[in-house]
Structure formats: C-alpha cells, structure tokens
Coordinates of C-alpha atoms in Angstrom, one line a residue:
X56 CA -0.5 -0.1 0.2
X57 CA 1.9 3.1 -0.9
X58 CA 2.4 5.5 1.6
X59 CA -0.1 8.7 1.9
X60 CA 1.5 11.9 0.9
X61 CA 2.2 14.8 3.6
X62 CA 2.0 17.9 1.7
X63 CA 4.4 20.4 -0.1
X64 CA 6.8 20.8 3.0
X65 CA 10.4 22.4 2.9
X66 CA 13.4 20.1 3.1
X67 CA 16.8 20.6 4.0
X68 CA 19.3 18.7 1.2
X69 CA 22.2 17.9 2.2
X70 CA 25.3 19.2 0.5
X71 CA 27.4 15.9 -1.8
X72 CA 30.6 15.6 -2.1
X73 CA 33.1 13.6 -5.2
X74 CA 36.1 11.9 -4.6
X75 CA 35.9 14.8 -1.6
X76 CA 35.6 17.6 -3.0
X77 CA 32.0 19.6 -2.5
X78 CA 30.0 19.6 -5.8
X79 CA 27.2 20.7 -4.4
X80 CA 26.1 23.1 -1.4
X81 CA 23.1 22.0 0.9
X82 CA 20.0 23.9 -0.2
X83 CA 16.3 24.1 1.5
X84 CA 14.1 23.0 -1.1
X85 CA 9.8 22.3 -1.7
X86 CA 9.3 18.3 -1.7
X87 CA 5.8 17.6 -3.0
X88 CA 5.8 13.6 -3.4
X89 CA 7.8 12.9 -5.5
X90 CA 8.9 16.6 -6.5
X91 CA 11.7 19.1 -5.7
X92 CA 10.7 22.3 -6.3
X93 CA 13.9 24.7 -5.9
X94 CA 13.4 27.7 -3.7
X95 CA 16.8 29.8 -3.8
X96 CA 18.2 29.4 -0.4
X97 CA 21.5 27.8 0.4
X98 CA 21.2 26.1 4.2
X99 CA 24.0 26.4 6.5
X100 CA 25.6 23.8 8.0
X101 CA 23.8 24.7 11.5
X102 CA 20.7 25.6 9.5
X103 CA 17.8 24.3 12.0
X104 CA 15.1 26.1 11.0
X105 CA 14.2 27.2 7.2
X106 CA 15.1 30.7 6.0
X107 CA 12.4 33.5 6.0
X108 CA 12.8 33.6 2.0
X109 CA 12.3 29.9 2.1
X110 CA 9.0 29.8 3.8
X111 CA 7.6 32.7 1.2
X112 CA 8.5 30.3 -1.5
X113 CA 6.5 27.6 0.1
X114 CA 3.7 30.0 0.9
X115 CA 3.6 31.0 -3.0
X116 CA 3.8 27.3 -3.9
X117 CA 1.4 26.3 -2.4
X118 CA -0.4 29.4 -3.0
X119 CA -0.5 29.6 -7.2
X120 CA 0.4 25.6 -7.5
X121 CA -0.8 23.6 -5.1
X122 CA -4.4 23.6 -5.5
X123 CA -6.6 22.0 -3.4
X124 CA -10.1 21.2 -3.8
X125 CA -12.6 23.7 -3.2
X126 CA -15.9 21.9 -3.1
X127 CA -18.2 20.6 0.2
X128 CA -17.4 17.1 1.5
X129 CA -17.8 15.2 5.3
X130 CA -14.5 15.9 7.0
X131 CA -14.0 12.0 6.2
X132 CA -12.8 12.9 2.8
X133 CA -11.2 15.7 4.0
X134 CA -7.1 15.9 4.2
X135 CA -5.8 18.5 6.3
X136 CA -3.0 19.2 3.8
X137 CA -5.8 20.7 1.8
X138 CA -6.8 22.4 4.9
X139 CA -4.2 24.3 5.6
X140 CA -3.4 24.9 2.2
X141 CA -6.4 26.6 1.3
X142 CA -5.6 28.9 4.6
X143 CA -2.6 29.6 4.0
X144 CA -3.7 31.0 0.6
X145 CA -6.0 33.1 1.8
X146 CA -5.1 34.1 4.7
X147 CA -0.7 34.0 4.8
X148 CA -0.3 37.5 3.7
X149 CA -2.7 38.8 6.1
X150 CA -0.8 37.5 9.3
X151 CA 2.5 35.7 8.5
X152 CA 4.6 38.9 8.6
X153 CA 3.8 38.7 13.0
X154 CA 3.0 34.9 13.3
X155 CA 5.5 32.6 10.8
X156 CA 1.7 31.4 9.7
X157 CA 4.2 29.3 6.7
X158 CA 6.5 28.3 9.5
X159 CA 3.4 26.8 11.6
X160 CA 1.9 25.3 8.9
X161 CA 5.1 23.7 7.6
X162 CA 6.0 22.0 10.9
X163 CA 2.1 21.0 11.5
X164 CA 2.0 19.5 7.5
X165 CA 5.0 17.1 8.7
X166 CA 1.9 15.2 11.0
X167 CA -1.1 15.7 9.9
X168 CA -0.5 15.9 6.2
X169 CA -2.4 12.5 5.0
X170 CA -4.7 12.4 7.8
X171 CA -8.4 13.1 7.2
X172 CA -10.0 15.7 9.5
X173 CA -12.3 13.2 10.8
X174 CA -9.2 12.2 12.8
X175 CA -8.5 15.6 14.5
X176 CA -9.5 14.6 18.4
X177 CA -8.0 15.0 21.1
X178 CA -6.1 12.0 21.3
X179 CA -4.1 13.0 17.5
X180 CA -3.5 16.3 19.3
X181 CA -1.9 15.6 22.5
X182 CA 0.1 13.1 19.9
X183 CA 0.8 16.3 18.1
X184 CA 2.4 18.1 21.7
X185 CA 4.0 15.3 22.1
X186 CA 5.6 15.0 18.6
X187 CA 6.3 18.8 18.9
X188 CA 7.9 18.7 22.0
X189 CA 6.8 22.4 23.2
X190 CA 4.3 23.1 25.4
X191 CA 3.5 26.5 24.1
X192 CA 5.3 26.2 20.8
X193 CA 3.0 23.2 19.8
X194 CA -0.4 25.5 21.6
X195 CA 0.5 28.0 19.2
X196 CA 0.4 25.8 16.3
X197 CA -2.6 23.9 17.1
X198 CA -4.5 27.4 17.5
X199 CA -3.0 28.3 14.0
X200 CA -4.5 24.7 13.1
X201 CA -8.2 25.3 14.9
X202 CA -7.8 29.0 13.2
X203 CA -7.5 26.8 10.0
X204 CA -10.3 24.6 10.5
X205 CA -12.8 27.0 11.4
X206 CA -11.8 29.1 8.4
X207 CA -12.5 26.3 6.0
X208 CA -16.2 25.3 7.5
X209 CA -16.9 29.5 7.4
X210 CA -16.6 28.5 3.8
X211 CA -18.4 26.3 3.4
X212 CA -16.2 23.4 2.5
X213 CA -16.6 20.7 4.9
X214 CA -20.2 19.4 6.8
X215 CA -19.3 17.9 10.6
X216 CA -17.7 19.2 13.8
X217 CA -14.2 19.4 14.5
X218 CA -12.4 20.4 18.0
X219 CA -9.0 21.0 18.4
X220 CA -8.2 20.0 22.1
X221 CA -5.2 23.1 23.6
X222 CA -3.1 22.2 25.8
X223 CA -3.1 23.6 28.5
X224 CA -1.0 27.9 28.7
X225 CA 2.2 27.6 30.3
X226 CA 3.4 30.0 33.5
X227 CA 3.9 33.9 32.4
X228 CA 6.5 34.4 31.9
X229 CA 8.9 37.4 33.9
X230 CA 12.2 37.4 33.0
X231 CA 13.1 41.0 32.5
X232 CA 16.2 42.3 32.2
X233 CA 18.2 44.2 35.1
X234 CA 19.9 47.8 33.7
X235 CA 23.3 45.8 34.4
X236 CA 22.5 42.8 32.6
X237 CA 21.3 44.7 29.5
X238 CA 24.8 46.6 29.6
X239 CA 26.8 43.7 29.5
X240 CA 24.7 42.2 26.9
X241 CA 25.2 45.0 24.9
X242 CA 28.6 45.1 25.8
X243 CA 29.9 41.8 24.9
X244 CA 27.8 42.1 21.4
X245 CA 29.9 45.5 20.2
X246 CA 33.2 43.9 21.9
X247 CA 33.0 40.6 20.5
X248 CA 35.4 39.1 18.1
X249 CA 35.2 36.2 15.2
X250 CA 37.3 33.5 16.4
X251 CA 39.2 30.8 13.4
X252 CA 41.5 27.8 13.9
X253 CA 44.5 28.1 12.0
X254 CA 44.7 25.5 9.5
X255 CA 49.2 25.7 9.1
X256 CA 52.1 26.3 10.8
X257 CA 53.6 26.3 14.3
X258 CA 50.0 27.2 15.6
X259 CA 47.7 25.0 13.5
X260 CA 45.4 24.1 15.7
X261 CA 44.9 26.4 17.7
X262 CA 42.6 29.9 17.4
X263 CA 42.7 33.0 16.7
X264 CA 40.5 36.4 16.9
X265 CA 39.9 38.0 14.3
X266 CA 39.1 41.8 13.5
X267 CA 35.3 40.3 12.2
X268 CA 33.1 42.1 15.2
X269 CA 30.1 39.7 14.1
X270 CA 27.6 40.7 16.8
X271 CA 27.8 44.4 16.3
X272 CA 23.9 43.6 14.4
X273 CA 22.6 41.6 17.2
X274 CA 23.8 44.9 19.8
X275 CA 22.0 47.4 17.7
X276 CA 19.1 44.9 18.3
X277 CA 19.3 45.0 21.8
X278 CA 19.2 48.4 21.7
X279 CA 16.2 49.8 19.3
X280 CA 14.1 46.6 21.3
X281 CA 15.0 48.4 25.3
X282 CA 14.2 51.5 24.0
X283 CA 11.2 51.3 22.0
X284 CA 9.6 47.8 23.3
X285 CA 8.9 46.7 19.8
X286 CA 8.9 43.0 18.6
X287 CA 11.3 41.6 17.0
X288 CA 9.8 41.1 13.5
X289 CA 9.3 45.2 13.7
X290 CA 13.2 46.1 14.7
X291 CA 14.5 43.3 11.7
X292 CA 12.7 44.8 9.4
X293 CA 13.0 48.9 10.3
X294 CA 14.1 51.1 8.2
X295 CA 15.3 55.0 7.5
X296 CA 13.9 54.5 3.7
X297 CA 10.0 54.7 3.2
X298 CA 9.9 50.7 1.2
X299 CA 6.9 48.3 0.8
X300 CA 7.3 46.0 3.3
X301 CA 10.0 47.2 5.2
X302 CA 8.6 49.5 8.8
X303 CA 9.9 53.0 8.6
X304 CA 12.1 55.1 11.2
X305 CA 11.4 58.8 10.9
X306 CA 15.1 60.5 11.7
X307 CA 13.9 63.8 11.1
X308 CA 11.1 63.6 13.3
X309 CA 11.7 60.9 15.1
X310 CA 9.1 58.2 15.4
X311 CA 9.0 54.9 14.5
X312 CA 6.4 53.6 12.7
X313 CA 6.5 49.8 13.0
X314 CA 3.7 48.9 11.0
X315 CA 5.1 47.5 7.3
X316 CA 4.3 49.5 5.3
X317 CA 1.5 47.6 2.6
X318 CA 1.4 44.8 5.0
X319 CA -2.2 44.8 6.8
X320 CA -3.2 45.6 10.0
X321 CA -3.1 42.7 12.3
X322 CA -4.6 41.8 16.0
X323 CA -0.3 42.6 17.1
X324 CA -1.0 46.4 17.5
X325 CA 2.1 48.3 16.1
X326 CA 1.5 51.6 16.6
X327 CA 3.8 54.7 15.6
X328 CA 5.5 55.4 18.8
X329 CA 8.5 58.7 19.9
X330 CA 11.8 57.3 19.4
X331 CA 13.3 57.9 22.8
X332 CA 16.2 60.8 22.9
X333 CA 19.4 58.6 23.6
X334 CA 18.4 56.3 20.8
X335 CA 17.7 58.6 18.2
X336 CA 21.1 59.9 18.1
X337 CA 22.7 56.7 17.5
X338 CA 19.8 56.3 15.1
X339 CA 21.2 59.2 13.5
X340 CA 24.9 58.4 14.3
X341 CA 24.5 54.3 12.3
X342 CA 23.0 56.5 9.3
X343 CA 25.7 59.5 9.0
X344 CA 28.7 57.0 9.2
X345 CA 26.9 54.3 7.2
X346 CA 27.2 51.6 9.3
X347 CA 24.1 50.4 8.1
X348 CA 23.2 50.8 4.3
X349 CA 19.4 49.0 4.2
X350 CA 18.1 48.2 7.7
X351 CA 19.5 49.4 11.3
X352 CA 19.6 45.8 11.7
X353 CA 21.5 43.5 8.9
X354 CA 24.6 41.3 9.0
X355 CA 27.1 42.1 6.1
X356 CA 24.9 44.8 4.7
X357 CA 21.7 42.2 4.6
X358 CA 18.4 42.6 6.4
X359 CA 18.2 39.5 8.6
X360 CA 15.3 37.3 8.7
X361 CA 15.7 36.0 12.5
X362 CA 17.9 37.3 15.3
X363 CA 17.5 33.9 17.7
X364 CA 21.4 32.3 17.2
X365 CA 23.1 35.9 17.6
X366 CA 21.0 36.6 20.5
X367 CA 21.2 33.5 21.7
X368 CA 25.3 33.2 21.6
X369 CA 25.6 37.3 23.2
X370 CA 23.1 35.9 26.4
X371 CA 25.7 33.4 26.9
X372 CA 29.3 34.9 26.8
X373 CA 27.0 37.7 28.9
X374 CA 26.6 34.5 31.4
X375 CA 22.8 36.3 31.8
X376 CA 20.4 33.3 34.1
X377 CA 17.2 31.9 33.4
X378 CA 16.0 31.9 29.9
X379 CA 16.6 35.4 28.1
X380 CA 14.9 35.8 24.4
X381 CA 14.3 38.7 21.5
X382 CA 11.1 39.1 23.4
X383 CA 12.1 39.5 27.2
X384 CA 13.1 42.9 25.8
X385 CA 10.2 43.7 24.7
X386 CA 9.2 42.6 28.7
X387 CA 12.2 44.7 30.0
X388 CA 11.1 48.2 27.8
X389 CA 7.5 47.2 30.2
X390 CA 8.7 46.4 33.2
X391 CA 11.4 49.7 33.0
X392 CA 8.2 51.8 32.3
X393 CA 6.6 50.7 35.5
X394 CA 9.3 51.2 37.6
X395 CA 9.7 54.6 36.7
X396 CA 6.4 55.6 37.6
X397 CA 4.7 56.5 34.0
X398 CA 1.3 56.9 33.1
X399 CA -0.6 53.4 32.1
X400 CA -2.5 55.2 29.5
X401 CA 0.6 56.4 28.2
X402 CA 3.3 53.6 28.4
X403 CA 0.9 51.0 26.8
X404 CA 0.5 53.3 23.7
X405 CA 4.1 53.6 23.9
X406 CA 4.3 50.0 23.4
X407 CA 1.7 49.3 21.2
X408 CA -0.4 46.9 24.3
X409 CA -3.8 47.7 26.0
X410 CA -3.9 49.0 29.1
X411 CA -5.1 46.0 30.7
X412 CA -2.6 43.6 29.3
X413 CA -0.3 46.1 30.3
X414 CA -1.9 46.6 34.2
X415 CA -2.3 42.9 34.5
X416 CA 1.1 42.0 33.6
X417 CA 3.7 44.2 34.3
X418 CA 1.5 46.5 36.9
X419 CA 2.8 46.0 40.3
X420 CA 6.4 47.0 39.4
X421 CA 4.9 50.2 39.8
X422 CA 5.9 52.3 42.5
X423 CA 2.2 53.4 43.2
X424 CA 1.3 49.5 42.9
X425 CA -1.0 49.0 46.4
X426 CA 1.1 51.5 47.9
X427 CA -2.7 53.1 49.9
X428 CA -3.4 49.8 51.2
X429 CA 0.6 48.7 51.9
X430 CA 0.4 52.1 53.8
X431 CA -3.1 51.7 55.5
X432 CA -2.1 48.1 57.3
X433 CA 0.7 49.9 59.6
X434 CA -0.9 53.0 60.1
X435 CA -2.3 53.6 63.3
X436 CA -6.0 53.7 64.0
X437 CA -7.8 56.5 63.8
X438 CA -9.2 58.0 66.8
X439 CA -13.4 59.4 67.4
X440 CA -13.6 62.3 69.7
X441 CA -16.5 61.6 71.9
X442 CA -18.1 65.2 73.2
X443 CA -20.3 64.3 76.5
X444 CA -22.9 66.7 77.4
X445 CA -23.1 67.6 81.3
X446 CA -26.4 69.3 82.3
X447 CA -26.8 70.3 85.5
X448 CA -29.8 70.9 87.8
X449 CA -29.0 75.1 88.3
X450 CA -28.4 75.6 83.9
X451 CA -32.2 73.9 83.7
X452 CA -33.9 76.5 86.5
X453 CA -32.4 79.5 84.8
X454 CA -33.9 78.1 81.5
X455 CA -37.1 78.0 83.4
X456 CA -36.9 80.4 85.4
X457 CA -36.3 83.5 82.3
X458 CA -38.9 81.4 80.2

C-alpha cells in the first residue's frame, strides 16, 4: 500500500561530495510527493530551521501550484493538508509577517498531512504535542490549525464538527533584564571578535581572534528593543527609508512607524511611537557614518530574517541566568516604564498594547501599585473624639425662670 502524501513541505537537502570535493551545497527545497522544487536558499551548516525566504517560497508554491479542492465534502474525505493549504492561501498575507504562519503550516503538515479531518480529536492533538516536544510551541501551532479548520468551515467546505484540543497554557514569563544585565549584553555584542582555527604552521589547531565583529547587529537590535519595546519582527525590518514591506523610522521627526508599509493591520498592535532621544542619537549616527545600508539590523550588509542564534550567543557570552529570548527585551521595556512610574495609558500606547494587558502583566512593578493599602495596613487606628454633654440642674432652673 503506497504511503499517503504529507503535502508540500520544506526540506534541507544535504550537500553532496565526489572524490572529496564539494559538488553541490546544502539547500532548502520544497518536497511535494516525488517532486523537488528549488527555493534559491542555500543552507548553512548549522541551520535547523528554514529561512524566511524559503518559507515565503513555500507559501507562494502552495498558493499558486498546489490547488486543493474547494467543494463541500464530509470530514472523512478531507485531507488536513488541504485545509492548511487553503488557509495559508487565503490568510497568509495578512498574518504571516508577525505570526510566522508559513513555518507553523509546515510543522503542522509534517504531522497532519495524510490524515483526514475526522482524525482530529483530543488523542491526535495530544500526540502532536508529544511530537512537537514543546507545549508552548505546540499550543500556538494548534491554535493556527484550529483557525484553519474554522476558516474551512466558514467557507462552507466541510460538514461536521471538528474540535482541536489545546494543551494548557504555560506559566507567564516574568523574566526581565536589570540595567547591568542589559549593559553586559550590549557590551559583549559590541566587543566580541570572531575566532578562527589556524590550519597550518606552528600554531596549527589554535584559535586566533580576527577583526570581524559578528554580533554588532545584535547590539543594535538590543538597543532598539530595550528603548522602544518593539517586537522582533518590526525591529528586523526597521529602515530609515520608506520601502514596501519595511517598517519606517523617521529620523528627522523621531517617529518609529512599526507596522510595515503595505501590510495589513493584525491583532498585534504596531502603533507609531516616538523614539527616545538617546536611541534617536544612536540611529542618526549609524546612518550618518554609513554603518547600515538598508536596515538598522543587518548582517554583512543584508537584512536578517531572525536574530535567535545571534541573540542566544550574546546571552551565553554575557552569562545571563534564566531563559532570555529576544522577546525578553519587550518585557524589559514594559517593566522599566512601570518602575519609573510612567502613566499606564501613555506607556500602553508607547508599547503598542492595551492598558488592561499592561496593568495585568506589569502593573505590579509600578511604584504606586497598591501603596494605599500597604500604607493603611501599618497606620495607627483613627480615634473619633467623644463629646460629653453635662447638664446641671442649676442650668435647667435658670432656663425655666427666664422662660
């Protein structure tokens, strides 16, 4: 019996050698059954996740080449890969910039491709969580899967009820950086020099420092994240020039337009915000000295798709404890604003979040947080003076005589 196809997905094809010579580099390709479709993305030796360009190529392939059936059918006859493909084609442009939808669809396809909608239940969802290995990541993937199924139903393409069972939410992260931790992170990024192995001579096998500074773009990323609280995706596309698909930094007026030009607004608020004077001075200097070409965060003169590897290296070099990720910078910015006593509504607008979310997650850092109750619990009890009225018999007689 032939194996059921898992649908189109990205695959890192390994490099090929002949007689010890490299004849083909490792590349990311799209596998669709027996077909291999090139994405034009060369894979680095340490790459474990496909780059953004490869994910975009997969999204375009699914939208243009892979045409799932769009007709009313029973859930027993609908492949989950078709449901995911339809959702990516219809909604990918609106949400992929912030939510990495293409990457989620690829991971879901690897597990659910070949399974029917009728196979989606609590047991199969629990199996996906185990397959994914990370409860938080699995929950976000399954939320995208649920959205895809709901979209399929709203389009009138299936009969029957399909319920996606989500794992419970993990504990809210409360990791933020102290000022000295942030300073150490930036210092190591700016000062770090690349090490290379000597392959010949007396020092063969030893490590020597080069003049390359491979983490300076991470230092710029950290500064922008700390001083604006902007999400990583918007920082990665931040540009001093107005360009389609890029978030715009107006260096003249000092305004950061975080929503990429031409992109639709999503539930992730990306409101414009003023740039703090200290950061604005840095950004103007980077532009004036031509330290950047197209974006404020770029590597070897090219925009980056992710800072996860570089940021992890910086955290390791700085020796920071706990789990510190690029999103920790947003937590830190919100925490610092509250610690400095910023007004809730103003801080929420600056960060691009609602006042309710800011108060619920970061309000306890504010110096005025429940201070009235804390002061009252140790205050002395208030005494109410009692006025005693003494009426003598003589005063009563005098009043009667006058009357």
